[in-house]
Short mmCIF file of C-alpha atoms in Angstrom, two decimals:
data_model
loop_
_atom_site.label_atom_id
_atom_site.label_comp_id
_atom_site.label_asym_id
_atom_site.label_seq_id
_atom_site.Cartn_x
_atom_site.Cartn_y
_atom_site.Cartn_z
CA UNK A 644 -20.17 17.96 -13.16
CA UNK A 645 -21.60 20.71 -15.39
CA UNK A 646 -22.90 24.25 -14.87
CA UNK A 647 -21.17 25.16 -11.61
CA UNK A 648 -18.64 22.36 -12.14
CA UNK A 649 -15.69 24.70 -11.64
CA UNK A 650 -16.71 25.54 -8.10
CA UNK A 651 -17.72 21.93 -7.44
CA UNK A 652 -14.33 20.69 -8.48
CA UNK A 653 -12.48 23.23 -6.34
CA UNK A 654 -14.59 22.13 -3.36
CA UNK A 655 -14.24 18.40 -4.03
CA UNK A 656 -12.40 16.46 -1.33
CA UNK A 657 -10.64 13.38 -2.77
CA UNK A 658 -9.50 12.40 0.72
CA UNK A 659 -13.09 12.18 1.87
CA UNK A 660 -13.92 9.74 -0.93
CA UNK A 661 -10.88 7.62 -0.05
CA UNK A 662 -11.92 7.53 3.59
CA UNK A 663 -15.45 6.52 2.65
CA UNK A 664 -14.12 3.70 0.49
CA UNK A 665 -11.84 2.45 3.26
CA UNK A 666 -14.82 2.43 5.64
CA UNK A 667 -16.76 0.22 3.24
CA UNK A 668 -13.82 -2.15 2.89
CA UNK A 669 -13.49 -2.22 6.67
CA UNK A 670 -16.89 -3.89 6.87
CA UNK A 671 -15.33 -7.10 5.52
CA UNK A 672 -13.99 -7.73 9.04
CA UNK A 673 -17.42 -7.89 10.72
CA UNK A 674 -18.74 -9.95 7.80
CA UNK A 675 -15.90 -12.46 8.17
CA UNK A 676 -16.55 -12.72 11.90
CA UNK A 677 -20.25 -13.34 11.34
CA UNK A 678 -19.48 -16.03 8.77
CA UNK A 679 -17.12 -17.69 11.24
CA UNK A 680 -19.82 -17.50 13.92
CA UNK A 681 -22.34 -19.22 11.67
CA UNK A 682 -19.79 -21.91 10.88
CA UNK A 683 -19.22 -22.53 14.60
CA UNK A 684 -22.95 -22.67 15.21
CA UNK A 685 -23.35 -25.23 12.46
CA UNK A 686 -20.61 -27.42 13.91
CA UNK A 687 -22.29 -27.34 17.31
CA UNK A 688 -25.64 -28.29 15.81
CA UNK A 689 -24.17 -31.21 13.89
CA UNK A 690 -22.45 -32.54 16.99
CA UNK A 691 -25.69 -32.88 18.98
CA UNK A 692 -28.55 -33.00 16.49
CA UNK A 693 -29.43 -35.37 13.68
CA UNK A 694 -32.34 -36.14 11.43
CA UNK A 695 -34.19 -34.31 8.67
CA UNK A 696 -34.69 -31.14 10.68
CA UNK A 697 -30.98 -31.00 11.55
CA UNK A 698 -30.05 -31.45 7.90
CA UNK A 699 -32.44 -28.65 6.88
CA UNK A 700 -31.01 -26.32 9.53
CA UNK A 701 -27.46 -27.09 8.48
CA UNK A 702 -28.35 -26.40 4.85
CA UNK A 703 -29.92 -23.08 5.81
CA UNK A 704 -26.86 -22.04 7.83
CA UNK A 705 -24.60 -22.95 4.93
CA UNK A 706 -26.74 -20.79 2.65
CA UNK A 707 -26.55 -17.86 5.05
CA UNK A 708 -22.76 -18.23 5.23
CA UNK A 709 -22.52 -18.21 1.44
CA UNK A 710 -24.74 -15.13 1.17
CA UNK A 711 -22.69 -13.25 3.73
CA UNK A 712 -19.38 -14.32 2.19
CA UNK A 713 -20.53 -13.11 -1.24
CA UNK A 714 -20.83 -9.57 0.12
CA UNK A 715 -17.12 -9.22 0.91
CA UNK A 716 -15.92 -8.77 -2.71
CA UNK A 717 -18.61 -6.12 -3.25
CA UNK A 718 -17.44 -4.19 -0.19
CA UNK A 719 -13.88 -4.22 -1.53
CA UNK A 720 -15.19 -3.15 -4.94
CA UNK A 721 -16.90 -0.09 -3.43
CA UNK A 722 -13.53 0.86 -1.92
CA UNK A 723 -11.89 0.46 -5.32
CA UNK A 724 -14.53 2.58 -7.04
CA UNK A 725 -14.25 5.43 -4.54
CA UNK A 726 -10.44 5.29 -4.53
CA UNK A 727 -10.46 5.47 -8.32
CA UNK A 728 -12.84 8.44 -8.15
CA UNK A 729 -10.54 10.15 -5.63
CA UNK A 730 -7.50 9.58 -7.84
CA UNK A 731 -9.19 11.02 -10.90
CA UNK A 732 -10.47 14.03 -8.97
CA UNK A 733 -6.96 14.65 -7.64
CA UNK A 734 -5.62 14.81 -11.19
CA UNK A 735 -8.50 17.05 -12.30
CA UNK A 736 -7.88 19.45 -9.41
CA UNK A 737 -4.17 19.48 -10.31
CA UNK A 738 -5.15 20.56 -13.83
CA UNK A 739 -7.22 23.41 -12.38
CA UNK A 740 -4.26 24.49 -10.28
CA UNK A 741 -2.13 24.43 -13.42
CA UNK A 742 -4.71 26.58 -15.26
CA UNK A 743 -4.79 29.19 -12.49
CA UNK A 744 -0.99 29.35 -12.33
CA UNK A 745 -0.77 29.74 -16.09
CA UNK A 746 -3.44 32.43 -15.99
CA UNK A 747 -1.61 34.43 -13.33
CA UNK A 748 1.65 34.21 -15.28
CA UNK A 749 -0.13 35.54 -18.39
CA UNK A 750 -1.99 38.34 -16.58
CA UNK A 751 -5.34 36.60 -16.82
CA UNK A 752 -8.13 35.99 -14.33
CA UNK A 753 -10.13 32.78 -13.86
CA UNK A 754 -13.48 33.78 -12.37
CA UNK A 755 -15.64 31.75 -9.97
CA UNK A 756 -17.53 30.06 -12.79
CA UNK A 757 -14.35 29.03 -14.63
CA UNK A 758 -14.40 31.83 -17.20
CA UNK A 759 -11.03 33.21 -18.29
CA UNK A 760 -10.51 36.95 -18.90
CA UNK A 761 -7.61 39.41 -19.24
CA UNK A 762 -7.05 41.39 -16.06
CA UNK A 763 -6.38 44.45 -18.22
CA UNK A 764 -8.07 44.79 -21.60
CA UNK A 765 -5.45 45.21 -24.37
CA UNK A 766 -5.55 48.50 -26.24
CA UNK A 767 -3.94 47.40 -29.50
CA UNK A 768 -4.61 44.67 -32.04
CA UNK A 769 -1.42 42.71 -31.40
CA UNK A 770 -1.99 42.73 -27.66
CA UNK A 771 -5.58 41.60 -28.13
CA UNK A 772 -4.46 38.73 -30.35
CA UNK A 773 -1.85 37.60 -27.82
CA UNK A 774 -4.35 37.85 -24.98
CA UNK A 775 -6.88 35.87 -26.98
CA UNK A 776 -4.41 33.06 -27.53
CA UNK A 777 -3.49 33.03 -23.82
CA UNK A 778 -7.17 32.97 -22.81
CA UNK A 779 -7.84 30.06 -25.18
CA UNK A 780 -4.91 28.10 -23.76
CA UNK A 781 -6.00 28.51 -20.14
CA UNK A 782 -9.66 27.88 -20.99
CA UNK A 783 -8.67 24.61 -22.68
CA UNK A 784 -6.95 23.44 -19.48
CA UNK A 785 -10.01 24.37 -17.42
CA UNK A 786 -12.28 22.46 -19.80
CA UNK A 787 -9.97 19.47 -19.67
CA UNK A 788 -10.07 19.50 -15.86
CA UNK A 789 -13.86 19.67 -15.79
CA UNK A 790 -14.18 16.98 -18.45
CA UNK A 791 -11.93 14.68 -16.42
CA UNK A 792 -13.98 15.29 -13.29
CA UNK A 793 -17.25 14.70 -15.12
CA UNK A 794 -15.94 11.46 -16.63
CA UNK A 795 -14.76 10.28 -13.21
CA UNK A 796 -18.16 11.06 -11.74
CA UNK A 797 -19.99 9.14 -14.47
CA UNK A 798 -17.76 6.07 -14.20
CA UNK A 799 -18.09 5.91 -10.41
CA UNK A 800 -21.85 6.42 -10.53
CA UNK A 801 -22.29 3.70 -13.15
CA UNK A 802 -20.21 1.17 -11.21
CA UNK A 803 -22.04 1.90 -7.96
CA UNK A 804 -25.37 1.58 -9.77
CA UNK A 805 -24.27 -1.82 -11.06
CA UNK A 806 -23.46 -2.94 -7.52
CA UNK A 807 -26.81 -1.68 -6.24
CA UNK A 808 -28.67 -3.62 -8.94
CA UNK A 809 -26.63 -6.73 -8.17
CA UNK A 810 -27.64 -6.46 -4.53
CA UNK A 811 -31.26 -6.83 -5.60
CA UNK A 812 -30.86 -9.52 -8.25
CA UNK A 813 -28.13 -11.62 -6.66
CA UNK A 814 -24.43 -11.01 -6.28
CA UNK A 815 -23.13 -14.06 -8.06
CA UNK A 816 -23.94 -16.94 -10.37
CA UNK A 817 -21.76 -19.93 -11.28
CA UNK A 818 -19.72 -19.53 -14.46
CA UNK A 819 -19.61 -22.10 -17.26
CA UNK A 820 -17.13 -24.97 -16.85
CA UNK A 821 -13.54 -24.51 -17.92
CA UNK A 822 -10.73 -22.50 -16.35
CA UNK A 823 -7.47 -21.18 -17.80
CA UNK A 824 -4.54 -23.45 -17.02
CA UNK A 825 -1.68 -22.18 -14.89
CA UNK A 826 0.75 -20.25 -17.06
CA UNK A 827 -1.81 -19.50 -19.78
CA UNK A 828 -1.10 -16.55 -22.05
CA UNK A 829 -2.52 -13.35 -20.49
CA UNK A 830 -4.35 -12.54 -23.75
CA UNK A 831 -6.25 -15.83 -23.51
CA UNK A 832 -6.99 -15.27 -19.83
CA UNK A 833 -8.30 -11.78 -20.55
CA UNK A 834 -10.53 -13.06 -23.36
CA UNK A 835 -11.96 -15.73 -21.02
CA UNK A 836 -12.60 -13.19 -18.26
CA UNK A 837 -14.20 -10.71 -20.67
CA UNK A 838 -16.65 -13.39 -21.77
CA UNK A 839 -18.04 -13.82 -18.25
CA UNK A 840 -20.96 -11.85 -16.83
CA UNK A 841 -20.36 -9.61 -13.78
CA UNK A 842 -22.26 -12.13 -11.63
CA UNK A 843 -20.05 -14.98 -12.87
CA UNK A 844 -16.91 -12.98 -12.15
CA UNK A 845 -18.10 -12.26 -8.60
CA UNK A 846 -18.82 -15.95 -8.11
CA UNK A 847 -15.26 -16.83 -9.12
CA UNK A 848 -13.75 -14.11 -6.91
CA UNK A 849 -15.72 -15.34 -3.91
CA UNK A 850 -15.49 -19.11 -4.51
CA UNK A 851 -12.13 -19.47 -6.28
CA UNK A 852 -10.00 -16.54 -5.11
CA UNK A 853 -6.77 -18.57 -5.37
CA UNK A 854 -7.39 -18.97 -9.12
CA UNK A 855 -8.46 -15.41 -9.86
CA UNK A 856 -5.75 -13.80 -7.74
CA UNK A 857 -2.83 -15.37 -9.58
CA UNK A 858 -4.01 -15.10 -13.22
CA UNK A 859 -2.10 -12.56 -15.30
CA UNK A 860 -4.60 -11.00 -17.70
CA UNK A 861 -7.41 -10.70 -15.14
CA UNK A 862 -8.08 -7.01 -14.34
CA UNK A 863 -6.19 -5.56 -11.39
CA UNK A 864 -9.37 -4.82 -9.42
CA UNK A 865 -10.57 -8.43 -9.59
CA UNK A 866 -7.18 -9.82 -8.57
CA UNK A 867 -7.04 -7.40 -5.65
CA UNK A 868 -10.49 -8.45 -4.44
CA UNK A 869 -9.61 -12.14 -4.66
CA UNK A 870 -6.24 -11.82 -2.94
CA UNK A 871 -7.58 -9.69 -0.10
CA UNK A 872 -10.05 -12.46 0.65
CA UNK A 873 -7.10 -14.80 1.24
CA UNK A 874 -5.12 -12.64 3.65
CA UNK A 875 -6.51 -14.48 6.67
CA UNK A 876 -5.70 -17.84 5.08
CA UNK A 877 -2.10 -16.84 4.40
CA UNK A 878 -1.61 -15.56 7.93
CA UNK A 879 -3.05 -18.76 9.35
CA UNK A 880 -0.61 -20.78 7.22
CA UNK A 881 2.30 -18.91 8.81
CA UNK A 882 0.87 -19.34 12.31
CA UNK A 883 0.36 -23.06 11.71
CA UNK A 884 3.97 -23.35 10.57
CA UNK A 885 5.08 -21.61 13.75
CA UNK A 886 3.01 -23.97 15.90
CA UNK A 887 4.63 -26.97 14.21
CA UNK A 888 8.11 -25.60 14.82
CA UNK A 889 7.37 -24.74 18.44
CA UNK A 890 6.02 -28.23 19.03
CA UNK A 891 9.51 -29.60 18.65
CA UNK A 892 11.00 -29.95 22.12
CA UNK A 893 13.68 -28.86 22.31
CA UNK A 894 13.81 -26.95 19.03
CA UNK A 895 17.03 -27.63 17.15
CA UNK A 896 19.33 -24.98 15.58
CA UNK A 897 17.63 -25.34 12.20
CA UNK A 898 14.19 -24.86 13.77
CA UNK A 899 15.43 -21.73 15.56
CA UNK A 900 16.68 -20.28 12.28
CA UNK A 901 13.38 -21.09 10.60
CA UNK A 902 11.49 -19.48 13.49
CA UNK A 903 13.42 -16.23 13.02
CA UNK A 904 12.67 -16.26 9.30
CA UNK A 905 9.04 -17.04 10.01
CA UNK A 906 8.81 -14.12 12.42
CA UNK A 907 10.15 -11.85 9.68
CA UNK A 908 7.55 -13.09 7.20
CA UNK A 909 4.74 -12.56 9.71
CA UNK A 910 5.97 -9.04 10.40
CA UNK A 911 6.21 -8.33 6.68
CA UNK A 912 2.73 -9.70 6.04
CA UNK A 913 1.23 -7.66 8.87
CA UNK A 914 2.92 -4.51 7.56
CA UNK A 915 1.54 -5.14 4.07
CA UNK A 916 -1.94 -5.71 5.50
CA UNK A 917 -1.61 -2.40 7.33
CA UNK A 918 -0.78 -0.63 4.06
CA UNK A 919 -3.59 -2.40 2.22
CA UNK A 920 -6.19 -1.33 4.79
CA UNK A 921 -4.83 2.14 5.58
CA UNK A 922 -7.07 3.95 3.11
CA UNK A 923 -4.31 6.40 2.17
CA UNK A 924 -3.29 7.69 -1.22
CA UNK A 925 -2.56 6.03 -3.48
CA UNK A 926 -4.67 2.95 -2.84
CA UNK A 927 -2.72 -0.31 -2.68
CA UNK A 928 -3.77 -3.31 -4.81
CA UNK A 929 -2.70 -6.84 -3.87
CA UNK A 930 -1.87 -8.72 -7.08
CA UNK A 931 -0.17 -11.73 -5.55
CA UNK A 932 1.24 -13.19 -2.35
CA UNK A 933 2.86 -16.44 -1.29
CA UNK A 934 4.05 -16.89 2.31
CA UNK A 935 6.02 -20.07 1.57
CA UNK A 936 9.80 -20.15 1.51
CA UNK A 937 11.21 -16.62 1.75
CA UNK A 938 7.80 -15.30 0.75
CA UNK A 939 6.69 -13.39 -2.34
CA UNK A 940 4.47 -10.36 -2.93
CA UNK A 941 3.16 -8.32 -5.86
CA UNK A 942 1.61 -5.03 -4.75
CA UNK A 943 0.56 -2.01 -6.81
CA UNK A 944 0.30 1.56 -5.58
CA UNK A 945 -2.43 3.07 -7.69
CA UNK A 946 -4.43 1.08 -10.24
CA UNK A 947 -2.21 0.13 -13.21
CA UNK A 948 -5.28 -0.56 -15.33
CA UNK A 949 -6.24 3.13 -15.24
CA UNK A 950 -2.85 4.86 -15.04
CA UNK A 951 -1.09 6.81 -17.78
CA UNK A 952 2.33 5.65 -16.57
CA UNK A 953 3.11 2.30 -14.90
CA UNK A 954 6.35 1.33 -13.18
CA UNK A 955 7.21 -2.28 -12.33
CA UNK A 956 10.03 -2.49 -9.78
CA UNK A 957 11.99 -5.74 -9.40
CA UNK A 958 14.17 -5.82 -6.24
CA UNK A 959 17.37 -7.80 -5.89
CA UNK A 960 19.34 -10.03 -3.57
CA UNK A 961 17.81 -11.06 -0.20
CA UNK A 962 14.38 -9.64 -1.06
CA UNK A 963 11.51 -11.57 0.52
CA UNK A 964 8.21 -11.12 2.28
CA UNK A 965 9.98 -9.88 5.42
CA UNK A 966 11.26 -6.74 3.72
CA UNK A 967 8.54 -6.36 1.08
CA UNK A 968 7.15 -3.28 2.89
CA UNK A 969 10.54 -1.60 2.60
CA UNK A 970 10.84 -2.49 -1.08
CA UNK A 971 7.32 -1.14 -1.61
CA UNK A 972 8.51 2.07 0.00
CA UNK A 973 11.14 2.43 -2.73
CA UNK A 974 8.48 2.12 -5.41
CA UNK A 975 6.41 4.68 -3.50
CA UNK A 976 9.28 7.20 -3.51
CA UNK A 977 9.54 7.00 -7.30
CA UNK A 978 5.77 7.41 -7.53
CA UNK A 979 5.88 10.45 -5.25
CA UNK A 980 8.45 12.07 -7.55
CA UNK A 981 6.24 11.31 -10.55
CA UNK A 982 3.31 13.04 -8.82
CA UNK A 983 5.48 16.05 -8.01
CA UNK A 984 6.82 16.33 -11.56
CA UNK A 985 3.51 15.61 -13.32
CA UNK A 986 0.55 16.21 -10.99
CA UNK A 987 -1.82 16.25 -13.95
CA UNK A 988 -1.01 12.67 -14.95
CA UNK A 989 -1.93 9.40 -13.31
CA UNK A 990 0.94 7.08 -12.44
CA UNK A 991 1.07 3.70 -10.70
CA UNK A 992 3.97 1.67 -9.33
CA UNK A 993 4.15 -2.09 -8.80
CA UNK A 994 6.48 -4.01 -6.53
CA UNK A 995 7.09 -7.29 -8.38
CA UNK A 996 8.66 -9.71 -5.92
CA UNK A 997 7.43 -12.93 -7.48
CA UNK A 998 10.70 -14.82 -7.71
CA UNK A 999 13.17 -16.55 -5.42
CA UNK A 1000 15.81 -13.85 -4.88
CA UNK A 1001 19.32 -15.02 -3.93
CA UNK A 1002 20.18 -14.87 -0.24
CA UNK A 1003 23.94 -15.46 -0.44
CA UNK A 1004 26.71 -14.46 -2.83
CA UNK A 1005 27.15 -18.11 -3.76
CA UNK A 1006 23.60 -17.95 -5.17
CA UNK A 1007 23.99 -14.46 -6.61
CA UNK A 1008 27.04 -15.64 -8.59
CA UNK A 1009 24.66 -17.61 -10.81
CA UNK A 1010 22.08 -16.32 -13.27
CA UNK A 1011 19.92 -19.38 -12.60
CA UNK A 1012 17.36 -17.68 -10.37
CA UNK A 1013 17.08 -14.79 -12.83
CA UNK A 1014 16.37 -17.23 -15.65
CA UNK A 1015 13.78 -19.00 -13.53
CA UNK A 1016 12.03 -15.66 -12.95
CA UNK A 1017 11.93 -14.66 -16.62
CA UNK A 1018 8.71 -16.37 -17.77
CA UNK A 1019 6.73 -15.04 -14.78
CA UNK A 1020 7.90 -11.46 -15.30
CA UNK A 1021 7.12 -11.76 -19.02
CA UNK A 1022 3.56 -12.94 -18.27
CA UNK A 1023 3.04 -10.24 -15.65
CA UNK A 1024 3.98 -7.43 -18.03
CA UNK A 1025 1.82 -8.92 -20.77
CA UNK A 1026 -1.02 -9.09 -18.26
CA UNK A 1027 -0.68 -5.40 -17.44
CA UNK A 1028 -0.81 -4.58 -21.13
CA UNK A 1029 -3.95 -6.58 -21.96
CA UNK A 1030 -5.95 -5.64 -18.85
CA UNK A 1031 -5.28 -1.90 -19.18
CA UNK A 1032 -8.39 0.20 -19.74
CA UNK A 1033 -8.10 2.94 -22.34
CA UNK A 1034 -5.08 4.05 -24.39
CA UNK A 1035 -1.95 2.01 -23.63
CA UNK A 1036 0.05 3.20 -20.64
CA UNK A 1037 3.76 3.88 -20.82
CA UNK A 1038 5.22 0.83 -19.05
CA UNK A 1039 8.65 0.99 -17.42
CA UNK A 1040 10.44 -1.93 -15.75
CA UNK A 1041 13.08 -1.07 -13.15
CA UNK A 1042 15.56 -3.59 -11.77
CA UNK A 1043 17.90 -3.03 -8.82
CA UNK A 1044 20.99 -5.14 -8.15
CA UNK A 1045 20.23 -8.79 -8.98
CA UNK A 1046 16.76 -7.59 -9.99
CA UNK A 1047 18.36 -5.83 -12.96
CA UNK A 1048 19.63 -9.20 -14.13
CA UNK A 1049 16.10 -10.61 -13.77
CA UNK A 1050 14.79 -7.78 -15.95
CA UNK A 1051 17.58 -8.06 -18.50
CA UNK A 1052 17.31 -11.83 -18.88
CA UNK A 1053 13.51 -11.66 -19.16
CA UNK A 1054 13.74 -8.93 -21.80
CA UNK A 1055 16.43 -10.74 -23.79
CA UNK A 1056 15.09 -14.29 -23.59
CA UNK A 1057 11.31 -13.81 -23.42
CA UNK A 1058 10.55 -10.19 -24.31
CA UNK A 1059 8.89 -7.69 -21.99
CA UNK A 1060 5.83 -5.55 -22.62
CA UNK A 1061 7.77 -2.42 -21.70
CA UNK A 1062 8.44 0.94 -23.26
CA UNK A 1063 11.52 1.56 -21.13
CA UNK A 1064 13.96 -0.42 -18.99
CA UNK A 1065 15.91 1.03 -16.05
CA UNK A 1066 18.85 -0.58 -14.24
CA UNK A 1067 20.32 0.78 -11.00
CA UNK A 1068 23.18 -0.76 -9.03
CA UNK A 1069 23.45 -3.45 -11.70
CA UNK A 1070 25.91 -6.36 -11.74
CA UNK A 1071 25.18 -6.71 -15.47
CA UNK A 1072 21.96 -7.58 -17.22
CA UNK A 1073 22.90 -10.68 -19.20
CA UNK A 1074 23.50 -8.70 -22.37
CA UNK A 1075 26.47 -7.07 -24.06
CA UNK A 1076 24.51 -4.26 -25.69
CA UNK A 1077 21.23 -2.40 -25.12
CA UNK A 1078 20.07 -3.44 -28.57
CA UNK A 1079 19.62 -7.03 -27.32
CA UNK A 1080 16.85 -6.10 -24.87
CA UNK A 1081 13.93 -5.59 -27.23
CA UNK A 1082 13.22 -1.91 -26.55
CA UNK A 1083 14.70 1.08 -28.41
CA UNK A 1084 18.26 1.73 -27.17
CA UNK A 1085 17.18 5.24 -26.29
CA UNK A 1086 14.77 3.73 -23.76
CA UNK A 1087 17.38 1.62 -21.93
CA UNK A 1088 18.56 3.59 -18.91
CA UNK A 1089 21.08 2.93 -16.15
CA UNK A 1090 22.71 4.57 -13.16
CA UNK A 1091 25.50 3.46 -10.85
CA UNK A 1092 26.53 5.36 -7.73
CA UNK A 1093 30.24 6.25 -7.57
CA UNK A 1094 30.54 4.38 -4.26
CA UNK A 1095 28.33 1.38 -5.15
CA UNK A 1096 30.03 -1.87 -4.13
CA UNK A 1097 28.59 -3.52 -7.23
CA UNK A 1098 31.55 -2.08 -9.13
CA UNK A 1099 33.94 -4.21 -7.07
CA UNK A 1100 34.02 -7.42 -9.12
CA UNK A 1101 34.25 -7.84 -12.86
CA UNK A 1102 32.91 -11.34 -13.32
CA UNK A 1103 30.63 -13.94 -11.84
CA UNK A 1104 33.66 -16.25 -11.50
CA UNK A 1105 35.46 -13.72 -9.35
CA UNK A 1106 32.30 -13.13 -7.33
CA UNK A 1107 31.94 -16.85 -6.76
CA UNK A 1108 35.56 -17.29 -5.69
CA UNK A 1109 35.34 -14.48 -3.18
CA UNK A 1110 31.94 -15.62 -1.96
CA UNK A 1111 33.34 -19.08 -1.27
CA UNK A 1112 35.74 -17.53 1.23
CA UNK A 1113 32.88 -17.14 3.63
CA UNK A 1114 29.53 -17.09 1.82
CA UNK A 1115 29.09 -13.61 3.24
CA UNK A 1116 26.25 -11.25 2.39
CA UNK A 1117 26.89 -8.49 -0.14
CA UNK A 1118 27.92 -5.95 2.48
CA UNK A 1119 30.99 -8.08 3.26
CA UNK A 1120 32.59 -7.16 -0.05
CA UNK A 1121 32.80 -3.48 0.81
CA UNK A 1122 36.54 -3.88 1.24
CA UNK A 1123 37.15 -5.29 -2.22
CA UNK A 1124 39.56 -3.23 -4.31
CA UNK A 1125 38.09 -1.24 -7.18
CA UNK A 1126 38.31 -2.82 -10.62
CA UNK A 1127 38.92 -1.28 -14.01
CA UNK A 1128 37.14 -1.97 -17.28
CA UNK A 1129 33.44 -2.21 -18.08
CA UNK A 1130 32.69 -5.93 -17.63
CA UNK A 1131 30.65 -6.77 -14.55
CA UNK A 1132 29.43 -10.10 -13.13
CA UNK A 1133 26.80 -10.65 -15.82
CA UNK A 1134 27.99 -8.75 -18.86
CA UNK A 1135 28.78 -5.23 -19.96
CA UNK A 1136 28.10 -2.52 -17.38
CA UNK A 1137 24.77 -0.97 -18.47
CA UNK A 1138 25.85 2.36 -16.96
CA UNK A 1139 28.82 2.51 -19.35
CA UNK A 1140 28.03 4.57 -22.46
CA UNK A 1141 29.56 1.76 -24.53
CA UNK A 1142 26.61 -0.47 -23.60
CA UNK A 1143 24.52 1.59 -25.98
CA UNK A 1144 21.84 2.79 -23.57
CA UNK A 1145 21.49 6.08 -21.75
CA UNK A 1146 22.90 7.01 -18.36
CA UNK A 1147 21.55 9.27 -15.62
CA UNK A 1148 23.42 10.58 -12.60
CA UNK A 1149 23.42 9.22 -9.08
CA UNK A 1150 24.82 10.75 -5.95
CA UNK A 1151 26.84 8.88 -3.37
CA UNK A 1152 24.82 6.48 -1.24
CA UNK A 1153 26.28 3.06 -1.81
CA UNK A 1154 24.32 0.17 -3.20
CA UNK A 1155 20.96 1.13 -1.70
CA UNK A 1156 20.96 4.94 -1.80
CA UNK A 1157 19.34 5.45 -5.20
CA UNK A 1158 15.99 6.22 -3.53
CA UNK A 1159 17.40 8.63 -0.93
CA UNK A 1160 15.76 12.08 -0.89
CA UNK A 1161 17.84 14.50 -2.89
CA UNK A 1162 19.65 11.82 -4.87
CA UNK A 1163 19.47 12.80 -8.56
CA UNK A 1164 18.93 9.11 -9.36
CA UNK A 1165 15.47 9.29 -7.80
CA UNK A 1166 14.55 12.17 -10.06
CA UNK A 1167 16.05 10.30 -13.01
CA UNK A 1168 13.97 7.20 -12.39
CA UNK A 1169 10.78 9.27 -12.15
CA UNK A 1170 11.53 11.13 -15.36
CA UNK A 1171 12.05 7.88 -17.25
CA UNK A 1172 8.71 6.58 -15.94
CA UNK A 1173 7.02 9.77 -17.14
CA UNK A 1174 8.86 9.83 -20.45
CA UNK A 1175 10.23 13.28 -19.62
CA UNK A 1176 13.65 14.44 -20.85
CA UNK A 1177 16.45 14.21 -18.31
#
C-alpha cells in the first residue's frame, strides 16, 4: 500500500476480509459431503461388483476422495490468511485514528494524502520549532500505520500465492518417517515441523490431524486446521456414546446421570463449533479438544503466534466442555478491554481447559489434579513461545479459583514461559511467597473480591472437613463464617501484600464477578496483559 496508501487504508474494510475468509472455510462442508458421497458409492460398488475393473474403479474413487479431502486444510488456511490480514488492518486503522486525534489536539491537519501540516502557520521561531516537533510525531504515527498495512498486504499476498502454486503442483506429499513422541519438548517439535516442506506439512494435517492438533510447538494455524478437521469425528463419538446409553432398557440412575452430562458436552461442543465458524472478530483457533470424561478444550481468540500480547486463562472447579463457551466468554471480555485500552496493539487470549478440573469440594480439597495438570500447562506455554512469529510476545497466565492453584503449581514445580501471572478468586497457589513462582515479584498479580466465598476457609483440611458434611458444590459454603489471617486452602493468600506480589482492586460480585462489566478487576486483568501501569 504505497502512493495513495493513506486513502486506501481509511477505505479498507477488515470485516469484509473476515467475511470472505469465513466463506472460504464454509466450503469445507460441501467438500466433506462430497467425500462422504464418494465413500458411499465405493461401498455400493464393492458390494455388487468384483474383478479387475471393480478394483480399478475402487482405486480411482479412493484417489478422488483423497484429492477432495486434501483441499479442506487449504480452505481453512485461506480463512486464516484473510482473518490475519483483517486483524492487522484493524490495528493499522487504529493507528491512523490515533494520528488524527493527536493532530487535532496539537492544532494540526492530516490531509487526504496523509501529509501533516499546521492549521495555522506559526509566526515566531519557538512556535515553529514546537509545531515542527508535533508534525514529526504525527507523521511518524501515520508512516507506522501505512507500513503495518503494507506489511500485512505483502504477507497475505505471499501466502495466497503459495496456496495458488500448491494447487497446480499438488497440495501434499508424504513426509519422511519419524514423528515426535507424545509429550516431546515443544522446541524439538518446532524444529521437526520447521524441517518439513509446506507440502509435507499439509499431508500431515490432512492424514494425521490427531497428531498435529495436539503437538505443542506446532504453529497455531496448523493445529487449528488439523483440529477443525476432527470436529465431525468428535461429535460422532459423543453421539455414539449417547446411542450406547440409550440402548440400555431401562436406563439405570447412573446412565441417566451420564446422559445429562453427555447432553451438556454436546451442547458445549455445538456452541464452540458455532463460534469457530461464525467468522467474527477476533477469529477463533482450535488448539485442542477431547470430548471424553468431562471434556476438555483449548481455544484461542486471535492468533497467539502473531500477537503482541497473549493471555492464557485457566478456569477452575467444575469447568468442562459443557461450559467451555462461557469460560471462553470470560477470556473474550479481557481481550475486549485490551482492545479498548490499546487499539494499536494486537492481543490474543487462550482458554486453556486441558485438565481434569475438580467437580466436588472433596476433590477441590486436594492439590492432586493441579499437580497432574502442571506438565501439560508447562508444555503449552513453551509451545506458544517457540511457535511465535517475530519478537517475543508478552505472555500472561491467569488462573481463577482452582485454576490459580494449577497455574501456581505449574510455575513453582515446572516453570512457565510467562512474563506475568495473575490470580483471581484464589484459594492459594501452592506457594508461600511470590518469589517462588519463577517470574519477577512485580509481575505476580492478584485480586480477591470483598464478598468472594473463597475467603471462607483457611486450609485444605478445613475445606475437606466441611465438604465431607455433604460433598456440596462451592456455592453451598456461602454461609461459612468469615475467617481471619492470610492462610488459605493452598498457602498464603496471593492477594495479601505479605505474599510479595502486587494487588489490584475488585468490586463486589462474589466468586465469579471478576469479569462483570464495570468491575475494576476486569480493567486490572487487561492492564496486566498489556503491561500497562495500574
